[in-house]
């Protein structure tokens, strides 16, 4: 599951009058466990799950909801603060065309990556190519519903934001059990990723993506899982260097596509520096712990996932990481704020205030 790569998010803005849907603003979210809101719950064989307590303890009724976090994802927070509805999981059986038009849809899947082979140990997950295939299906549904002309306006008027990639390293290239780890070296693997991502973004362009933003990776070598697997407990610098290389190559890729694809405006959003500073200087941002998970089995590490038998930290708002892979709600809010600031996101509906951070009642804590 990807850390700090922000889970893939597509923000789609449209304004047309059809069946009562006038000037709607919705999100189409593509990504991994950082933005999955329940798709993996419907993948019965997937080992990448967030279906047990204490996932979701600070969200809504406090029950697991498919998010790999104690609270909100970065996509949730960006949407809330910019006045966008929270889209349902695409695999939710109750999803309808009206819901897509009203709320958008979320394709994100824990364990997924840019490459088809990434995350294979999780058995079932939706890679980016598969998510794009599902998006094509939604594209056809909407076209059938509102007509080709309105659908073209809808998709070409959209703003797309894409963020992914850390699983391709953490749950592929950096694990010897995967063929890619001994087939490629650092540079050839990065070239392979960029070639694949280029093809995927061109498909999105063919489906109407004209304004697109790609978010880079954070210091994935500093997630608790990577630290605990090192002999010193320090960040794994090779993983961090790969993240920086990925960010540099992605930025160049977007510049190339912007200049070569018709009417394309593709931008790169980088949150590496602020996340790295939070991890290096947690107290500066109000945190007390940035090297271990809030939800764990105590000294038994790595715990890999959060389960009912896990022990929670005393104050979840003081931990940067929720589990071995994923940031806490508090860290996600900081990351979201940085992205909003860097990319200049504006609130699309000034009538409603953003949703507040979760209230962490003392009775909800399990020590």
Coordinates of C-alpha atoms in Angstrom, one line a residue:
X1 CA 0.0 0.0 0.0
X2 CA 1.3 3.3 -0.9
X3 CA 2.5 5.8 1.3
X4 CA 2.8 9.4 0.9
X5 CA 2.2 9.0 -2.7
X6 CA -1.2 10.3 -2.2
X7 CA -3.6 7.9 -3.7
X8 CA -4.7 8.9 -7.5
X9 CA -7.3 11.7 -7.5
X10 CA -9.3 13.1 -10.4
X11 CA -11.2 16.3 -9.7
X12 CA -13.8 16.8 -12.4
X13 CA -15.5 20.1 -12.7
X14 CA -18.5 20.4 -15.0
X15 CA -21.4 22.8 -15.6
X16 CA -24.3 21.9 -17.7
X17 CA -28.0 21.6 -17.3
X18 CA -29.3 18.1 -17.8
X19 CA -31.9 16.1 -15.7
X20 CA -31.6 18.7 -13.0
X21 CA -27.8 18.5 -12.7
X22 CA -26.8 22.1 -13.2
X23 CA -23.2 23.3 -12.6
X24 CA -22.2 20.3 -10.6
X25 CA -18.7 19.8 -9.3
X26 CA -17.7 16.2 -8.6
X27 CA -14.6 14.1 -8.1
X28 CA -13.3 11.1 -10.0
X29 CA -10.6 9.5 -7.9
X30 CA -8.0 7.1 -9.2
X31 CA -5.4 5.7 -6.8
X32 CA -4.2 3.3 -4.2
X33 CA -4.7 2.7 -0.5
X34 CA -4.2 6.4 0.2
X35 CA -7.5 7.2 -1.5
X36 CA -9.4 3.9 -1.5
X37 CA -12.8 4.4 0.1
X38 CA -14.0 0.8 -0.1
X39 CA -13.3 -0.7 -3.5
X40 CA -11.1 -3.4 -2.0
X41 CA -14.0 -4.5 0.3
X42 CA -15.6 -5.9 -2.9
X43 CA -12.5 -7.7 -4.0
X44 CA -13.1 -10.9 -2.0
X45 CA -9.6 -12.3 -2.5
X46 CA -7.7 -9.2 -1.8
X47 CA -5.3 -9.2 1.1
X48 CA -5.1 -5.4 1.1
X49 CA -8.1 -4.7 3.4
X50 CA -9.1 -2.1 5.9
X51 CA -12.3 -3.8 7.0
X52 CA -11.5 -4.4 10.7
X53 CA -11.2 -2.0 13.7
X54 CA -9.5 0.3 14.3
X55 CA -9.6 1.6 10.7
X56 CA -12.1 4.4 10.5
X57 CA -12.3 5.0 14.2
X58 CA -12.3 8.8 13.7
X59 CA -14.5 8.9 10.7
X60 CA -18.3 9.1 10.8
X61 CA -19.7 6.4 13.1
X62 CA -16.2 5.1 13.9
X63 CA -16.6 1.8 12.0
X64 CA -14.3 0.5 9.3
X65 CA -15.3 2.0 5.9
X66 CA -12.6 0.9 3.5
X67 CA -10.2 3.8 4.2
X68 CA -6.7 2.8 5.2
X69 CA -6.6 5.4 7.9
X70 CA -8.1 6.4 11.3
X71 CA -10.0 9.2 9.6
X72 CA -10.0 11.0 6.3
X73 CA -7.8 10.5 3.2
X74 CA -6.0 13.4 1.5
X75 CA -8.6 13.3 -1.3
X76 CA -11.4 13.6 1.3
X77 CA -9.8 16.7 2.8
X78 CA -9.0 18.4 -0.5
X79 CA -12.5 17.8 -1.6
X80 CA -14.0 19.0 1.6
X81 CA -11.9 22.2 1.6
X82 CA -12.7 23.0 -2.1
X83 CA -16.4 22.3 -1.8
X84 CA -16.5 18.9 -3.6
X85 CA -18.7 15.9 -2.7
X86 CA -17.1 12.7 -1.5
X87 CA -17.5 10.1 -4.3
X88 CA -18.5 6.5 -3.6
X89 CA -16.4 3.5 -4.4
X90 CA -17.0 2.4 -8.0
X91 CA -17.4 -1.3 -7.0
X92 CA -20.2 -0.4 -4.5
X93 CA -23.2 -2.4 -5.8
X94 CA -25.5 0.5 -5.1
X95 CA -23.7 2.9 -7.4
X96 CA -26.0 4.4 -10.1
X97 CA -25.5 6.8 -13.0
X98 CA -27.3 9.5 -10.9
X99 CA -24.8 9.0 -8.1
X100 CA -21.9 9.5 -10.6
X101 CA -23.4 12.7 -11.9
X102 CA -24.2 13.9 -8.4
X103 CA -21.0 12.8 -6.5
X104 CA -18.5 11.4 -9.0
X105 CA -16.9 8.1 -8.3
X106 CA -13.8 6.6 -6.7
X107 CA -11.8 3.9 -8.5
X108 CA -8.8 3.8 -6.0
X109 CA -7.7 0.4 -4.8
X110 CA -5.3 -0.5 -2.0
X111 CA -2.2 -2.3 -3.4
X112 CA -2.6 -0.9 -6.9
X113 CA 0.2 0.7 -8.9
X114 CA 1.2 2.1 -12.3
X115 CA 2.4 -1.3 -13.3
X116 CA 0.1 -4.3 -13.7
X117 CA 2.5 -6.6 -11.8
X118 CA 2.8 -4.2 -8.8
X119 CA 1.2 -5.5 -5.6
X120 CA 0.8 -9.1 -6.8
X121 CA 1.3 -10.4 -3.3
X122 CA -2.1 -8.9 -2.4
X123 CA -3.7 -11.3 -4.8
X124 CA -6.5 -8.9 -5.9
X125 CA -6.1 -5.1 -6.5
X126 CA -6.9 -2.7 -9.3
X127 CA -3.9 -1.4 -11.1
X128 CA -4.0 1.9 -12.9
X129 CA -4.7 0.3 -16.3
X130 CA -7.7 -1.5 -14.7
X131 CA -8.9 1.6 -13.1
X132 CA -8.8 3.4 -16.4
X133 CA -10.8 0.6 -18.0
X134 CA -13.4 1.1 -15.3
X135 CA -13.3 4.8 -16.0
X136 CA -14.0 4.0 -19.7
X137 CA -17.1 2.1 -18.6
X138 CA -18.3 5.1 -16.6
X139 CA -17.5 7.3 -19.6
X140 CA -19.8 5.2 -21.7
X141 CA -22.5 5.3 -19.1
X142 CA -22.4 9.0 -18.8
X143 CA -22.3 9.5 -22.6
X144 CA -25.3 7.2 -23.0
X145 CA -27.1 9.2 -20.2
X146 CA -26.5 12.8 -21.3
X147 CA -25.5 12.4 -25.0
X148 CA -22.2 12.6 -26.8
X149 CA -22.0 16.4 -27.1
X150 CA -22.7 17.1 -23.4
X151 CA -20.4 14.2 -22.4
X152 CA -17.6 15.7 -24.5
X153 CA -18.1 19.1 -22.8
X154 CA -18.1 17.3 -19.5
X155 CA -14.9 15.4 -19.9
X156 CA -12.9 18.0 -21.8
X157 CA -13.9 20.6 -19.2
X158 CA -12.6 18.4 -16.3
X159 CA -9.6 19.0 -14.1
X160 CA -7.6 15.8 -13.5
X161 CA -5.2 15.2 -10.6
X162 CA -3.2 12.0 -10.6
X163 CA -0.9 10.8 -7.7
X164 CA 0.6 7.3 -7.5
X165 CA 3.8 5.3 -7.7
X166 CA 5.2 4.3 -4.3
X167 CA 3.7 0.8 -4.5
X168 CA 5.6 0.3 -7.7
X169 CA 8.7 0.6 -5.5
X170 CA 7.7 -0.6 -2.0
X171 CA 5.5 -3.5 -3.3
X172 CA 7.4 -4.4 -6.4
X173 CA 10.9 -3.2 -7.3
X174 CA 12.3 -3.1 -3.8
X175 CA 11.1 -6.6 -3.0
X176 CA 13.2 -9.5 -4.3
X177 CA 10.2 -11.7 -4.7
X178 CA 9.1 -9.7 -7.7
X179 CA 10.7 -10.3 -11.1
X180 CA 11.1 -6.5 -11.7
X181 CA 13.6 -6.3 -8.8
X182 CA 16.2 -8.4 -10.7
X183 CA 15.1 -7.6 -14.2
X184 CA 15.8 -3.8 -14.0
X185 CA 18.3 -1.5 -12.3
X186 CA 17.2 1.8 -10.8
X187 CA 17.4 3.8 -14.1
X188 CA 15.8 1.2 -16.4
X189 CA 13.0 0.6 -13.9
X190 CA 12.3 4.3 -13.7
X191 CA 12.3 4.4 -17.5
X192 CA 9.8 1.5 -17.5
X193 CA 7.5 3.4 -15.1
X194 CA 7.7 6.6 -17.1
X195 CA 6.9 4.8 -20.4
X196 CA 3.9 3.2 -18.8
X197 CA 2.7 6.3 -17.1
X198 CA 3.1 8.3 -20.4
X199 CA 0.8 5.7 -22.1
X200 CA -1.8 5.9 -19.3
X201 CA -1.9 9.7 -19.3
X202 CA -2.3 9.7 -23.1
X203 CA -5.3 7.4 -22.7
X204 CA -6.8 9.8 -20.2
X205 CA -6.2 12.6 -22.7
X206 CA -8.1 10.6 -25.4
X207 CA -11.0 10.4 -22.9
X208 CA -11.1 14.1 -22.5
X209 CA -8.4 15.0 -19.9
X210 CA -7.1 18.5 -20.8
X211 CA -6.2 20.0 -17.4
X212 CA -4.3 17.4 -15.4
X213 CA -2.1 17.5 -12.3
X214 CA 0.2 14.7 -11.1
X215 CA 1.3 14.6 -7.5
X216 CA 4.7 13.2 -6.7
X217 CA 5.9 10.8 -4.1
X218 CA 6.9 11.6 -0.5
X219 CA 9.9 10.1 1.4
X220 CA 8.7 6.5 1.2
X221 CA 11.9 5.3 2.8
X222 CA 10.7 6.9 6.1
X223 CA 7.4 5.0 6.5
X224 CA 7.4 2.9 9.7
X225 CA 7.6 -0.4 7.7
X226 CA 10.8 0.7 5.9
X227 CA 12.4 2.0 9.1
X228 CA 11.7 -1.2 11.1
X229 CA 13.2 -3.3 8.3
X230 CA 16.5 -1.4 8.5
X231 CA 19.1 -2.4 11.0
X232 CA 19.4 1.1 12.5
X233 CA 15.7 2.1 12.5
X234 CA 16.6 5.1 10.3
X235 CA 15.0 6.0 7.0
X236 CA 16.0 3.9 4.0
X237 CA 17.8 6.4 1.8
X238 CA 17.7 4.3 -1.4
X239 CA 13.9 4.4 -1.3
X240 CA 13.9 8.1 -0.7
X241 CA 16.3 8.7 -3.6
X242 CA 14.1 6.6 -5.9
X243 CA 11.1 8.8 -4.9
X244 CA 13.1 11.9 -5.8
X245 CA 14.1 10.4 -9.1
X246 CA 10.5 9.5 -9.8
X247 CA 9.4 13.0 -9.0
X248 CA 12.0 14.6 -11.3
X249 CA 11.2 12.2 -14.2
X250 CA 7.4 12.7 -13.7
X251 CA 7.8 16.5 -13.8
X252 CA 9.7 16.3 -17.1
X253 CA 7.1 13.8 -18.5
X254 CA 4.3 16.3 -17.8
X255 CA 6.2 19.1 -19.4
X256 CA 6.7 16.9 -22.5
X257 CA 3.0 15.9 -22.7
X258 CA 1.8 19.5 -22.2
X259 CA 3.8 20.5 -25.2
X260 CA 2.9 17.6 -27.4
X261 CA -0.8 16.8 -26.7
X262 CA -3.5 19.1 -28.1
X263 CA -4.8 21.6 -25.5
X264 CA -3.1 19.7 -22.7
X265 CA -2.2 21.6 -19.5
X266 CA -0.4 19.1 -17.3
X267 CA 1.2 20.1 -14.1
X268 CA 3.2 18.4 -11.3
X269 CA 2.5 18.8 -7.6
X270 CA 5.4 18.0 -5.2
X271 CA 4.8 17.5 -1.5
X272 CA 8.1 15.7 -0.8
X273 CA 9.9 18.6 1.0
X274 CA 7.1 19.4 3.5
X275 CA 6.5 15.7 4.3
X276 CA 10.2 15.1 4.8
X277 CA 10.3 18.2 7.1
X278 CA 7.3 16.9 9.1
X279 CA 9.1 13.5 9.6
X280 CA 12.4 15.2 10.5
X281 CA 11.0 17.9 12.7
X282 CA 7.6 16.6 14.0
X283 CA 7.3 19.0 17.0
X284 CA 7.5 21.9 14.5
X285 CA 4.1 20.8 13.2
X286 CA 2.5 19.7 16.5
X287 CA 3.4 16.0 16.3
X288 CA 5.2 13.9 18.9
X289 CA 6.0 10.8 16.9
X290 CA 7.0 10.4 13.2
X291 CA 8.8 7.0 13.1
X292 CA 6.3 4.5 14.4
X293 CA 2.6 3.7 13.8
X294 CA -0.2 4.7 16.2
X295 CA -1.9 1.3 15.7
X296 CA 0.5 -1.6 16.3
X297 CA 1.2 -4.7 18.4
X298 CA 3.5 -2.8 20.7
X299 CA 7.0 -4.0 20.3
X300 CA 6.0 -6.7 17.8
X301 CA 7.0 -5.1 14.5
X302 CA 6.2 -4.9 11.7
X303 CA 2.5 -5.3 12.4
X304 CA 1.6 -4.7 8.6
X305 CA -2.0 -4.0 9.4
X306 CA -4.3 -2.7 12.1
X307 CA -6.6 -5.3 13.7
X308 CA -8.9 -5.4 16.8
X309 CA -6.0 -6.9 18.9
X310 CA -3.8 -3.9 18.1
X311 CA -2.9 -1.3 20.7
X312 CA -3.6 2.4 19.8
X313 CA -1.5 5.3 20.8
X314 CA -2.9 7.7 23.4
X315 CA -3.3 10.6 21.1
X316 CA -3.8 9.9 17.4
X317 CA -3.5 13.5 16.5
X318 CA 0.2 13.5 17.6
X319 CA 1.3 10.6 15.3
X320 CA 2.3 11.2 11.7
X321 CA 1.6 7.6 10.9
X322 CA -1.6 5.6 11.5
X323 CA -0.2 2.1 10.6
X324 CA 3.0 0.8 9.1
X325 CA 2.2 2.3 5.7
X326 CA -0.3 5.1 6.0
X327 CA -0.4 8.6 7.4
X328 CA -2.8 9.6 10.1
X329 CA -5.8 11.9 9.6
X330 CA -3.8 14.7 11.2
X331 CA -0.9 14.1 8.8
X332 CA -3.2 13.8 5.8
X333 CA -4.7 17.2 6.6
X334 CA -1.2 18.8 6.6
X335 CA -0.4 17.1 3.3
X336 CA -3.7 18.2 1.8
X337 CA -3.2 21.8 2.9
X338 CA 0.3 21.8 1.3
X339 CA -1.1 20.5 -2.0
X340 CA -4.0 23.0 -2.0
X341 CA -1.5 25.8 -1.4
X342 CA 1.1 24.7 -4.1
X343 CA -1.5 24.0 -6.8
X344 CA -3.7 27.0 -6.0
X345 CA -6.9 25.0 -5.5
X346 CA -9.8 27.4 -4.9
X347 CA -13.1 26.5 -3.1
X348 CA -15.7 26.0 -5.8
X349 CA -18.7 26.5 -3.5
X350 CA -18.4 29.2 -0.9
X351 CA -21.8 28.4 0.7
X352 CA -20.5 25.6 2.9
X353 CA -17.6 25.5 5.2
X354 CA -15.1 22.6 5.0
X355 CA -15.7 19.5 7.1
X356 CA -13.8 19.7 10.4
X357 CA -11.1 17.4 11.6
X358 CA -12.4 14.4 13.5
X359 CA -13.2 14.8 17.1
X360 CA -11.3 12.1 19.0
X361 CA -13.3 11.3 22.0
X362 CA -11.5 9.8 25.0
X363 CA -14.0 6.9 25.1
X364 CA -12.9 5.8 21.6
X365 CA -9.3 5.2 22.6
X366 CA -8.0 1.7 23.2
X367 CA -4.8 1.8 25.1

